[in-house]
XYZ file of C-alpha atoms in Angstrom:
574
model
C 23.578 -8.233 11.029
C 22.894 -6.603 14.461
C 20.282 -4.542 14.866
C 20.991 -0.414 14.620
C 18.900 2.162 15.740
C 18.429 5.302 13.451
C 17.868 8.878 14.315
C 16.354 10.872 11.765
C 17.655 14.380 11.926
C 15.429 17.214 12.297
C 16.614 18.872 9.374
C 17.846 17.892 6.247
C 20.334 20.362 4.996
C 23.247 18.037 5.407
C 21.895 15.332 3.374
C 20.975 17.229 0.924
C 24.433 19.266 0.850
C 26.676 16.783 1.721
C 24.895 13.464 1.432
C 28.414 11.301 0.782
C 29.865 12.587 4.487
C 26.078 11.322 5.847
C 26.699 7.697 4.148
C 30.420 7.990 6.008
C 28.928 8.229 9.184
C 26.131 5.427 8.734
C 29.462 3.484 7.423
C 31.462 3.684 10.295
C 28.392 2.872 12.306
C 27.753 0.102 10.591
C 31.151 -1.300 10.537
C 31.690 -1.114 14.152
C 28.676 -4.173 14.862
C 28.996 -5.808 11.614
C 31.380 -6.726 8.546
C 30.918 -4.997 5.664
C 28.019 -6.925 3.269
C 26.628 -5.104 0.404
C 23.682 -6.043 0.759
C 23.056 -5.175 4.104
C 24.601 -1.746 3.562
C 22.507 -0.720 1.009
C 19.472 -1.209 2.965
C 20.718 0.532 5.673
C 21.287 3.581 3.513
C 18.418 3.457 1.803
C 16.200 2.835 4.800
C 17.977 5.739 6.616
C 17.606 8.296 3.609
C 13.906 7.308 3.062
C 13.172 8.181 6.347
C 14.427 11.430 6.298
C 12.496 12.556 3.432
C 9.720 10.564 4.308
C 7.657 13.802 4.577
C 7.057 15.573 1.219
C 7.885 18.905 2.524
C 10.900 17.270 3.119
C 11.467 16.078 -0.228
C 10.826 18.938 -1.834
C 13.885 20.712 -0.600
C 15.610 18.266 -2.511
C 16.671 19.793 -5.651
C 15.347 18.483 -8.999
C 18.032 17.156 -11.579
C 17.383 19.440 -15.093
C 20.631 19.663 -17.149
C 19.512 23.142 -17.894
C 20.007 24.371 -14.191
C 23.775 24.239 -12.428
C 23.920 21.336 -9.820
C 26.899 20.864 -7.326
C 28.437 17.736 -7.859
C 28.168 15.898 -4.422
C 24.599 17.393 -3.085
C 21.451 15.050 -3.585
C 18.818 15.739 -6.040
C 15.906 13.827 -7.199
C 15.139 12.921 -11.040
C 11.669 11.482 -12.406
C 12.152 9.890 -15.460
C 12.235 6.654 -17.203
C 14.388 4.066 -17.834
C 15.845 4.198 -21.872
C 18.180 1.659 -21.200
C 18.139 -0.474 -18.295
C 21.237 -2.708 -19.576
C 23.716 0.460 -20.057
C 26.546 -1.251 -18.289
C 27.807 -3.072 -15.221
C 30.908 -1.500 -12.968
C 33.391 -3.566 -10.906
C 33.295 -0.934 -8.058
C 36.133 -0.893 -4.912
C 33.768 -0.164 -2.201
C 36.010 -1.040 0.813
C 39.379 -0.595 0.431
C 42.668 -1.334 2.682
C 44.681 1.716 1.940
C 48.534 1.266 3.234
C 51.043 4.696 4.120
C 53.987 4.738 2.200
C 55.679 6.859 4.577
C 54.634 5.255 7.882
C 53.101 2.085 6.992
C 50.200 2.391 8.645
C 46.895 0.852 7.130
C 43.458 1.759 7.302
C 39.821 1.112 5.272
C 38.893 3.187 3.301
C 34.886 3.424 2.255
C 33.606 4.693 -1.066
C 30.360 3.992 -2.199
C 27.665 5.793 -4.076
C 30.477 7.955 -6.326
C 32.782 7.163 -9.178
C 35.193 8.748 -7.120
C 38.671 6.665 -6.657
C 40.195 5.908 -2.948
C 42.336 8.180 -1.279
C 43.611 9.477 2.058
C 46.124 11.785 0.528
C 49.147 11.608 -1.351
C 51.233 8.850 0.630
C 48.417 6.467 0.635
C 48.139 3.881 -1.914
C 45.033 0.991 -1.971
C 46.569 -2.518 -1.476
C 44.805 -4.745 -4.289
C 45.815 -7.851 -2.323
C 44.392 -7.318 0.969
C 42.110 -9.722 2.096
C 40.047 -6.622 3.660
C 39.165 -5.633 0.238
C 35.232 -5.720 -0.904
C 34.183 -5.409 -4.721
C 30.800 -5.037 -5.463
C 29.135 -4.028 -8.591
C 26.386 -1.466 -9.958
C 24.409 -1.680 -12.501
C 23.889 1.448 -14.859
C 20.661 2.477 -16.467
C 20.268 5.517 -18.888
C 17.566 7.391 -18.219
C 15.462 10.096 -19.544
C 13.404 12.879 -18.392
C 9.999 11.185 -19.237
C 8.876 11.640 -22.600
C 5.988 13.981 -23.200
C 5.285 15.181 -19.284
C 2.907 18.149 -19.430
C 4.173 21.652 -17.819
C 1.094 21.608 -15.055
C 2.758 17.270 -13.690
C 6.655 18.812 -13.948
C 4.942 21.774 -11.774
C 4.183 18.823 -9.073
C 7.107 17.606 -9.015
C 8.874 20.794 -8.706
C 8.888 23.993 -6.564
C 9.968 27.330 -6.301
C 13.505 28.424 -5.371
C 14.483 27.945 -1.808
C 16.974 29.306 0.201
C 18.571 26.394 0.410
C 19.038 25.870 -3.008
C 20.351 29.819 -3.086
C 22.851 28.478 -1.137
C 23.560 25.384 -3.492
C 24.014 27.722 -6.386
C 26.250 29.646 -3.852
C 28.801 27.139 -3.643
C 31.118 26.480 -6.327
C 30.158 24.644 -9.196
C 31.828 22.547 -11.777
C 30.847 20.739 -14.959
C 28.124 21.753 -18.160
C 24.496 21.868 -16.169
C 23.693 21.758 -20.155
C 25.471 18.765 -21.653
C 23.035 16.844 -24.403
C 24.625 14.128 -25.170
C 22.801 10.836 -26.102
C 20.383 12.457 -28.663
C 19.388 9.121 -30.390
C 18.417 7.762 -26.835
C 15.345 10.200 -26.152
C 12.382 8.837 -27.935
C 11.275 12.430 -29.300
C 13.590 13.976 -32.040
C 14.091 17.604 -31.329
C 12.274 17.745 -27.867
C 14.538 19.337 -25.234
C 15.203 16.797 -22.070
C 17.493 15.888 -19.020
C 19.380 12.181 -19.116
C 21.621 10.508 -16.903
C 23.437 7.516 -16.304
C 21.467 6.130 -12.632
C 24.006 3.317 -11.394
C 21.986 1.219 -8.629
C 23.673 -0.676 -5.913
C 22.297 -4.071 -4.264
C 20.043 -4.219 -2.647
C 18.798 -2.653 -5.826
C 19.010 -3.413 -9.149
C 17.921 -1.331 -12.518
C 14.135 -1.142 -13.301
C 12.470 -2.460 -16.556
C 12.626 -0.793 -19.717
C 10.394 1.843 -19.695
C 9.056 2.388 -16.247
C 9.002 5.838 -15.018
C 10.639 5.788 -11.708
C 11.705 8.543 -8.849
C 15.493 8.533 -7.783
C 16.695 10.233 -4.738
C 21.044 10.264 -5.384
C 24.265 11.667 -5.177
C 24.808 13.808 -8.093
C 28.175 13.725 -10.026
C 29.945 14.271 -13.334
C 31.563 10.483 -13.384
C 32.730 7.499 -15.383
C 30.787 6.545 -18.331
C 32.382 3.135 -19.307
C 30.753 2.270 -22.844
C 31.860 6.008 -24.110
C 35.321 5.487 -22.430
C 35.594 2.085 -24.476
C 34.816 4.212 -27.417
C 37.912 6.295 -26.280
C 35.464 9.631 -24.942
C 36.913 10.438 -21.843
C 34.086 12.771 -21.266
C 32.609 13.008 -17.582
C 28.827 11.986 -18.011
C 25.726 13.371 -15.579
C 25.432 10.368 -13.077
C 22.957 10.148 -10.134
C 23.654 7.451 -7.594
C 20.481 6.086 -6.449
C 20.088 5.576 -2.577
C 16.553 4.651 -2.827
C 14.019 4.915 -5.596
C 10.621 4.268 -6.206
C 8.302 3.410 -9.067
C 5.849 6.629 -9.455
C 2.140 6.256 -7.524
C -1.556 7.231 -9.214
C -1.443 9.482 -6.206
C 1.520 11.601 -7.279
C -0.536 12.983 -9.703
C -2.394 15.108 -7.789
C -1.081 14.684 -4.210
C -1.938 18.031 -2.946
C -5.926 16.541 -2.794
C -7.307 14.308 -0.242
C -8.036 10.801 -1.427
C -11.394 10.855 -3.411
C -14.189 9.108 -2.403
C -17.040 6.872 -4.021
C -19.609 9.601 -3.072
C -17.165 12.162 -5.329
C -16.914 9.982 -9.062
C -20.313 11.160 -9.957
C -19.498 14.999 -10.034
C -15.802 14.587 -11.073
C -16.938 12.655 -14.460
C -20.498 15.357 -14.886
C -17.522 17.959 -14.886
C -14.609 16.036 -16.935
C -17.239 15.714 -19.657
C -18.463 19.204 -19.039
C -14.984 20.239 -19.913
C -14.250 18.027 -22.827
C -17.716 18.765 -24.437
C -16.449 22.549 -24.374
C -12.930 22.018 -26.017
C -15.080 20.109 -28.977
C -17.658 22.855 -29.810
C -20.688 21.550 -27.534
C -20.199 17.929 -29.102
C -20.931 16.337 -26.157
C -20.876 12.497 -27.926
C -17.685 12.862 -28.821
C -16.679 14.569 -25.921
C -17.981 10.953 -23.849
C -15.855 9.125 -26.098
C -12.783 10.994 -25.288
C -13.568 10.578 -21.865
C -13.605 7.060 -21.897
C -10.613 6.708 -24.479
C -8.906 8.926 -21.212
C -10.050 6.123 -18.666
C -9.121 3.182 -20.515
C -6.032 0.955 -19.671
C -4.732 -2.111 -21.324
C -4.773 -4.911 -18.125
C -3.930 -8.462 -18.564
C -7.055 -11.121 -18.064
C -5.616 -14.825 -17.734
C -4.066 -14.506 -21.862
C -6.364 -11.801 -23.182
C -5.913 -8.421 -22.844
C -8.839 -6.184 -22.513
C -9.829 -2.105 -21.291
C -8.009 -0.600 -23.763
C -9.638 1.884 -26.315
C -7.911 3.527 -28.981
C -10.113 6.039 -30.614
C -9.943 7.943 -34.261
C -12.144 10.869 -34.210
C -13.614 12.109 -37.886
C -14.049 15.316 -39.605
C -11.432 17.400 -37.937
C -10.803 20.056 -40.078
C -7.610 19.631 -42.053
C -4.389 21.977 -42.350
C -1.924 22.464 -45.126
C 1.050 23.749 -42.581
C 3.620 21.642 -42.823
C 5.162 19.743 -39.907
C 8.850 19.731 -39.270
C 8.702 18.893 -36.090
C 6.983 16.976 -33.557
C 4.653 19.614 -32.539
C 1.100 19.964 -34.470
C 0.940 23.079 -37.060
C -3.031 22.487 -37.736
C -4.754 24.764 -35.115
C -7.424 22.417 -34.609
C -5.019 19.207 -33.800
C -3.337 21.378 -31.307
C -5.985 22.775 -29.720
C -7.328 18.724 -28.997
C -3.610 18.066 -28.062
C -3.199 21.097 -25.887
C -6.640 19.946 -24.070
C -5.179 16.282 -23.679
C -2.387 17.582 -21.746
C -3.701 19.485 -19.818
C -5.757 16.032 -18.572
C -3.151 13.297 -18.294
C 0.570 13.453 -16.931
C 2.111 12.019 -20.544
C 1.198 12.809 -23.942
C 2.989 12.718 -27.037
C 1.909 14.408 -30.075
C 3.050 12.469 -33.925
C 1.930 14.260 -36.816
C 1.479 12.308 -39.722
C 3.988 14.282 -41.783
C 5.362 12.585 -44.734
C 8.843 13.636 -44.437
C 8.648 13.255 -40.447
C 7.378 9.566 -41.474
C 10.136 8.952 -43.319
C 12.739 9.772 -41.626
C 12.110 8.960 -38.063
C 12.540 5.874 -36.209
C 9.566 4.835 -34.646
C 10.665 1.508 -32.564
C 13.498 1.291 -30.337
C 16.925 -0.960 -32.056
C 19.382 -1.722 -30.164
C 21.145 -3.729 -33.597
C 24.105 -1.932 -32.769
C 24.625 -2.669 -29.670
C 23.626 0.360 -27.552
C 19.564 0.755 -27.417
C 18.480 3.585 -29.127
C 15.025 4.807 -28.736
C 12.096 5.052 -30.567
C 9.272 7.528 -30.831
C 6.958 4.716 -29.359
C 9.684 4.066 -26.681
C 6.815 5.547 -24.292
C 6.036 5.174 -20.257
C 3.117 3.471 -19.669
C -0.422 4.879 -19.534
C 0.789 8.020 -22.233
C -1.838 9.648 -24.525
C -0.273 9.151 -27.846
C -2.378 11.891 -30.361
C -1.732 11.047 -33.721
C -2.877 13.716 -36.302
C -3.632 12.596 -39.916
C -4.989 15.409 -40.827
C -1.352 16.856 -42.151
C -0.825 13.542 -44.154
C -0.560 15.057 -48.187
C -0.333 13.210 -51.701
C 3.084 11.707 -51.590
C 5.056 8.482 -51.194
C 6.367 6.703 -47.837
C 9.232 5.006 -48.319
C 10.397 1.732 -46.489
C 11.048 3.177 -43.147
C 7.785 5.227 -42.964
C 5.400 2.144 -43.991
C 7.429 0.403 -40.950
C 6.703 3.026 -38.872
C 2.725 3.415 -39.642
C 2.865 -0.696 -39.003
C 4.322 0.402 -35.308
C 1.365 2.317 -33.950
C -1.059 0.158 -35.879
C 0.404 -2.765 -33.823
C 0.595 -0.570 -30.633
C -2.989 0.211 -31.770
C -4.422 -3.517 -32.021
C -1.835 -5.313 -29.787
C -0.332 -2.640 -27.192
C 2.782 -3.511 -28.410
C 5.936 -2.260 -29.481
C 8.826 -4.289 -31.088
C 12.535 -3.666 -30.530
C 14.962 -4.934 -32.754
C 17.632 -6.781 -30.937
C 20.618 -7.926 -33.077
C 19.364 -11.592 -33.734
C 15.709 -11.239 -33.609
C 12.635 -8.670 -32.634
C 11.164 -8.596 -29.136
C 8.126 -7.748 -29.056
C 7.646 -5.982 -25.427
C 4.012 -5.010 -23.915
C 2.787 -1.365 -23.422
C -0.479 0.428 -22.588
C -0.790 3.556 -24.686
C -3.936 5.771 -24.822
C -4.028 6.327 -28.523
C -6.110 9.181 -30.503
C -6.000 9.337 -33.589
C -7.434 12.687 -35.919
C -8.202 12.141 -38.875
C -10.379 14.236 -41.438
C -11.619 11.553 -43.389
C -11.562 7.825 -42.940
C -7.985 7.100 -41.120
C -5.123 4.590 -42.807
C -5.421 3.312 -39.693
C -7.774 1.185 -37.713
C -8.894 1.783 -34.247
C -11.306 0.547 -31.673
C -13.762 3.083 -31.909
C -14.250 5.547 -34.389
C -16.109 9.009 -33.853
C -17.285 11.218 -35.904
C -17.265 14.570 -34.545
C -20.413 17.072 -35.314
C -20.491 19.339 -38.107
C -20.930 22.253 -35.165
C -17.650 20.576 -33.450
C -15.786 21.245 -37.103
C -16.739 24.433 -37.883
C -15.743 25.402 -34.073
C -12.516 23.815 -34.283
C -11.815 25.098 -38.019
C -12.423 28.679 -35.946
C -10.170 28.020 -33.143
C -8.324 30.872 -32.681
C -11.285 33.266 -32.617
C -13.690 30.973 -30.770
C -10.869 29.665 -28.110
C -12.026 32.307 -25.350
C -15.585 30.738 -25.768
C -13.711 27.930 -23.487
C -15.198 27.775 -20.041
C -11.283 27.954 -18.082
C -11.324 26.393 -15.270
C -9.402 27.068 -12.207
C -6.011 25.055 -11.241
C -8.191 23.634 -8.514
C -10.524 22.068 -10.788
C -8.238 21.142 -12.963
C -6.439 19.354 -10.815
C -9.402 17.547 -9.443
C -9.925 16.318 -12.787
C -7.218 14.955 -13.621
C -7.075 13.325 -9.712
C -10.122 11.572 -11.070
C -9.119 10.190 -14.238
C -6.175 8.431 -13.057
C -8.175 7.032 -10.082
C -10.792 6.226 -12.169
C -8.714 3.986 -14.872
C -6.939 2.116 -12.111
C -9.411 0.705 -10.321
C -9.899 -3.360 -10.047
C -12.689 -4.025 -12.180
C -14.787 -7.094 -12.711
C -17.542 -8.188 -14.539
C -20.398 -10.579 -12.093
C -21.041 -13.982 -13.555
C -24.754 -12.296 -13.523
C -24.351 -9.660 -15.532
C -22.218 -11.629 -17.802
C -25.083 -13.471 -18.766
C -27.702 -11.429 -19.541
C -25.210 -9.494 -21.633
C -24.929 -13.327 -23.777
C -28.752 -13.811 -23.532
C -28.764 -10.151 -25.156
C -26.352 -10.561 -27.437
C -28.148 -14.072 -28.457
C -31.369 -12.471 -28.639
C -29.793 -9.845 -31.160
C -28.399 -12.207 -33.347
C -31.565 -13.872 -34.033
C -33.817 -11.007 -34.645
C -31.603 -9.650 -36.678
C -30.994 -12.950 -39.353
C -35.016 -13.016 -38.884
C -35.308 -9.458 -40.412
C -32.515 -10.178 -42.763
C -29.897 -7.463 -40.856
C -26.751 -7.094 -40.551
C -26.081 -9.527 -37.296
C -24.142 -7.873 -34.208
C -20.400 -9.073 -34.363
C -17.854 -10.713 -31.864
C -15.811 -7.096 -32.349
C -18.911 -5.116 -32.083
C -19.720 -7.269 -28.184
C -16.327 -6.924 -27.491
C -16.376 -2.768 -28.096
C -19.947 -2.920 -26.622
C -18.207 -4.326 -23.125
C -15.172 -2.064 -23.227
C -17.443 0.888 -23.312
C -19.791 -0.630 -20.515
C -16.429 -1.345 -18.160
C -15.121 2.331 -18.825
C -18.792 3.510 -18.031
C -18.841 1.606 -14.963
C -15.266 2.946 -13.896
C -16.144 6.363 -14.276
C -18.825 5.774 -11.851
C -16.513 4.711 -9.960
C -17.560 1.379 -9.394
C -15.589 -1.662 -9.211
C -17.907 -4.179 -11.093
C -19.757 -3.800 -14.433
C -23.497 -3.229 -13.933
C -26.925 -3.824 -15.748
C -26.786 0.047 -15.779
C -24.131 0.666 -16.821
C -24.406 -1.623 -19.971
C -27.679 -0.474 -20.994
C -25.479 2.855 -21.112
C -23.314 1.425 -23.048
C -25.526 0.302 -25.609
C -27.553 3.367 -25.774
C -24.399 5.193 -26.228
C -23.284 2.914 -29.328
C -26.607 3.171 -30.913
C -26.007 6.780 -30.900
C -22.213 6.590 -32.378
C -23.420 4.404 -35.085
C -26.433 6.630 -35.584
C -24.373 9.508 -36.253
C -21.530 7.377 -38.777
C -21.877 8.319 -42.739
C -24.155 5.333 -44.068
C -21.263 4.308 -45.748
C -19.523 3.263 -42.893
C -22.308 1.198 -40.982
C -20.632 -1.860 -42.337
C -17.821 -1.572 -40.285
C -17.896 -2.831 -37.272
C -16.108 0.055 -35.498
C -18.033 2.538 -37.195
């Protein structure tokens, strides 16, 4: 392919208005130095675009796809969500046509690519299917969803306000239900409103993996949506043809900040705990906990996976609201729900209700052909608050006992299995699981936590003692969460050094414990002991786990276990 040189535009009004006459263009500039390869094409389109909204200010004039708002068909938006279904469908697609006049015979090529839309010149020209000239190519559909459980303050950074250009959008005349809701079954939260769409990709491109929260910059259209059609609904679906798209950063969730710096993890984690300690009544243990349950992140080590940290916290004061939906009824779950969000991009609240239990679907099952989701169909890195403090005297039937087995799996394995029509699949996730529970949980964590009787009575008060909650400012808040999501991704290692003094310890342990006739330290209590000692290390900010930071660790434990009912020093997470 010959080289082309591209001029990005100064502004970008007409590729956001009419981004199908832009592709045109590139087309017939294209076509001119080079055959038509798909391939080739797509890059060239998708380099082009990306450079014009290379700048974020850019971007953001781009409008945001949200069924509930009235989008032109034709205009550009962008759409951050994640990927339901990334095996939807394939589409034969006509992207070069030769196009003959009835009337005069004259033939020309005709380009469409990037639409649903069919071929045509006008009413005396028909597409020759014969022609040599002709060039199929195919897309590949994905459904996707608005991503599951995205806090108000991360759709915020995504969005902005009104501009005039899209005053002048809205304008223009629009066509097609800005509010269709089709495709209920394929949202993993029953009852929570959301956008969906079908995203067709073009080579170069191809869908993303099943769950992976991606941005797409595309045409917007209502178009073809072939598996309905086959079901005879002739319905015109939502459907965003990606130009480019791009799996979403760390640094998107706080991109407004500069980059922070080694020098600035030591005041961002004083603060983060500040904060926490404050939403749990002064408990300041529990509020480290929470921290590090926040930081963790479930990373693959040759066949092991380690840095996760699921975490049940004990003696949260009960409620006898029921639950019909997904949201939390008991003051105090909410209030530690409301608090998570506020931290972390995703989180996803699951009360324990029997009758919710029952009669949701908590793993996705795609038995019937099309994949439908379930509740733990989640993006990676979500906080997943579980509250068992609604669960009541009754029975779970079939479905609910498999769907307690699905986050105790996700809990212990960071996995979630979808049922496929001749056997299970079980496919890898990294969920950031809390679990509340006001007495020992049904289910078994990494780390359990027993909040402070101060904590309980503060949280068993929460509507009275919320404005006893040092608020911090957007700034801060933002700086906060900028810190956790740095902090969790960082490489980490452990020095062949520090690895063994922490087995000379641990040997050391052992014996004087079977001397005095103790209880011996366990594998699963080392293996909790290290976890905590990485996530200390991380939200130093450092990069390897130190002799510090593990003495930290085990100070920290000794405290945890100090605190645990008697009863429960026999368990090695308590």
């Amino acid at each position: 392919m010959a080289s082309m040189t591209q001029t990005v535009p100064d502004n970008t009004t007409e590729h956001i208005r009419t981004p199908l006459a832009v592709i045109h263009k590139l087309f017939s500039m294209h076509t001119v130095e080079t055959e038509y390869v798909a391939t080739d094409f797509g890059k060239l389109a998708q380099s082009h675009f990306q450079a014009v909204f290379a700048d974020r200010q850019a971007l953001q004039q781009v409008p945001v796809y949200d069924q509930g708002r009235k989008i032109t068909p034709g205009t550009l938006v962008r759409f951050r969500c994640m990927v339901q279904d990334p095996a939807y469908g394939e589409e034969l697609h006509l992207a070069v046509a030769r196009m003959t006049n009835t009337a005069t015979g004259e033939e020309r090529c005709a380009f469409s690519q990037y639409t649903d839309a069919e071929h045509g010149l006008g009413a005396d020209w028909e597409v020759d299917y014969g022609a040599a000239a002709n060039v199929f190519t195919e897309k590949e559909v994905a459904y996707c969803v608005s991503v599951p459980g995205q806090s108000a303050w991360a759709r915020g950074v995504d969005d902005v306000s009104e501009t005039a250009l899209d005053s002048a959008l809205e304008s223009l005349s629009l066509s097609g239900d800005g509010n269709t809701r089709a495709g209920a079954d394929k949202y993993p939260i029953p009852g929570e409103q959301h956008s969906a769409a079908l995203v067709k990709f073009y080579a170069p491109s191809t869908a993303p993996r099943v769950s992976s929260v991606i941005d797409v910059v595309g045409v917007y259209e209502l178009g073809a949506n072939t598996r309905a059609q086959e079901a005879g609904d002739e319905t015109a679906w939502p459907c965003i043809h990606a130009i480019y798209h791009s799996e979403v950063h760390v640094d998107d969730v706080a991109s407004a900040l500069p980059a922070l710096q080694p020098e600035d993890f030591a005041a961002r984690r004083a603060m983060c705990v500040e904060y926490v300690t404050s939403v749990l009544g002064g408990d300041d243990l529990a509020a480290q906990y929470v921290l590090l349950h926040l930081l963790s992140r479930t990373v693959r080590v040759q066949d092991a996976k380690v840095g996760k940290l699921s975490l049940n916290l004990v003696n949260v004061p009960a409620s006898a609201l029921p639950n019909t939906t997904f949201a939390f009824s008991n003051p105090a779950s909410r209030w530690i729900g409301d608090s998570v969000s506020q931290l972390v991009p995703y989180s996803v609240r699951v009360p324990f209700d029997l009758k919710l239990l029952n009669k949701s679907s908590f793993v996705p099952n795609a038995e019937q052909g099309d994949l439908r989701a379930g509740v733990l169909q989640l993006a990676a890195g979500t906080a997943l608050v579980c509250d068992e403090t609604c669960l009541n005297e009754g029975t779970l039937d079939e479905r609910g006992v498999r769907n307690l087995h699905a986050v105790q799996t996700a809990i212990l394995s960071q996995s979630v299995t979808y049922q496929f029509p001749f056997q299970p699949v079980e496919m890898p996730t990294s969920l950031r699981i809390l679990v509340l529970s006001a007495g020992k949980s049904i289910l078994h964590s990494d780390c359990v936590v027993h909040i402070s009787d101060a904590a309980r009575r503060f949280l068993a008060d929460v509507p009275a003692s919320a404005a006893d909650v040092r608020p911090l400012d957007p700034m801060h808040m933002e700086q906060l969460r900028q810190y956790i999501e740095c902090a969790r991704h960082l490489e980490f290692g452990i020095p062949q050094a520090v690895s063994d003094v922490i087995s000379t310890e641990y040997a050391e342990l052992r014996r004087v414990a079977h001397e005095r006739g103790e209880p011996m330290m366990s594998q699963e209590e080392l293996a909790l002991t290290v976890t905590v000692a990485r996530l200390i290390s991380l939200g130093k900010g450092q990069a390897e786990l130190s002799i510090e930071s593990w003495n930290e660790a085990v100070a920290l434990e000794l405290r945890r276990k100090c605190r645990n009912p008697p009863a429960s020093k026999k368990q090695s997470a308590e």
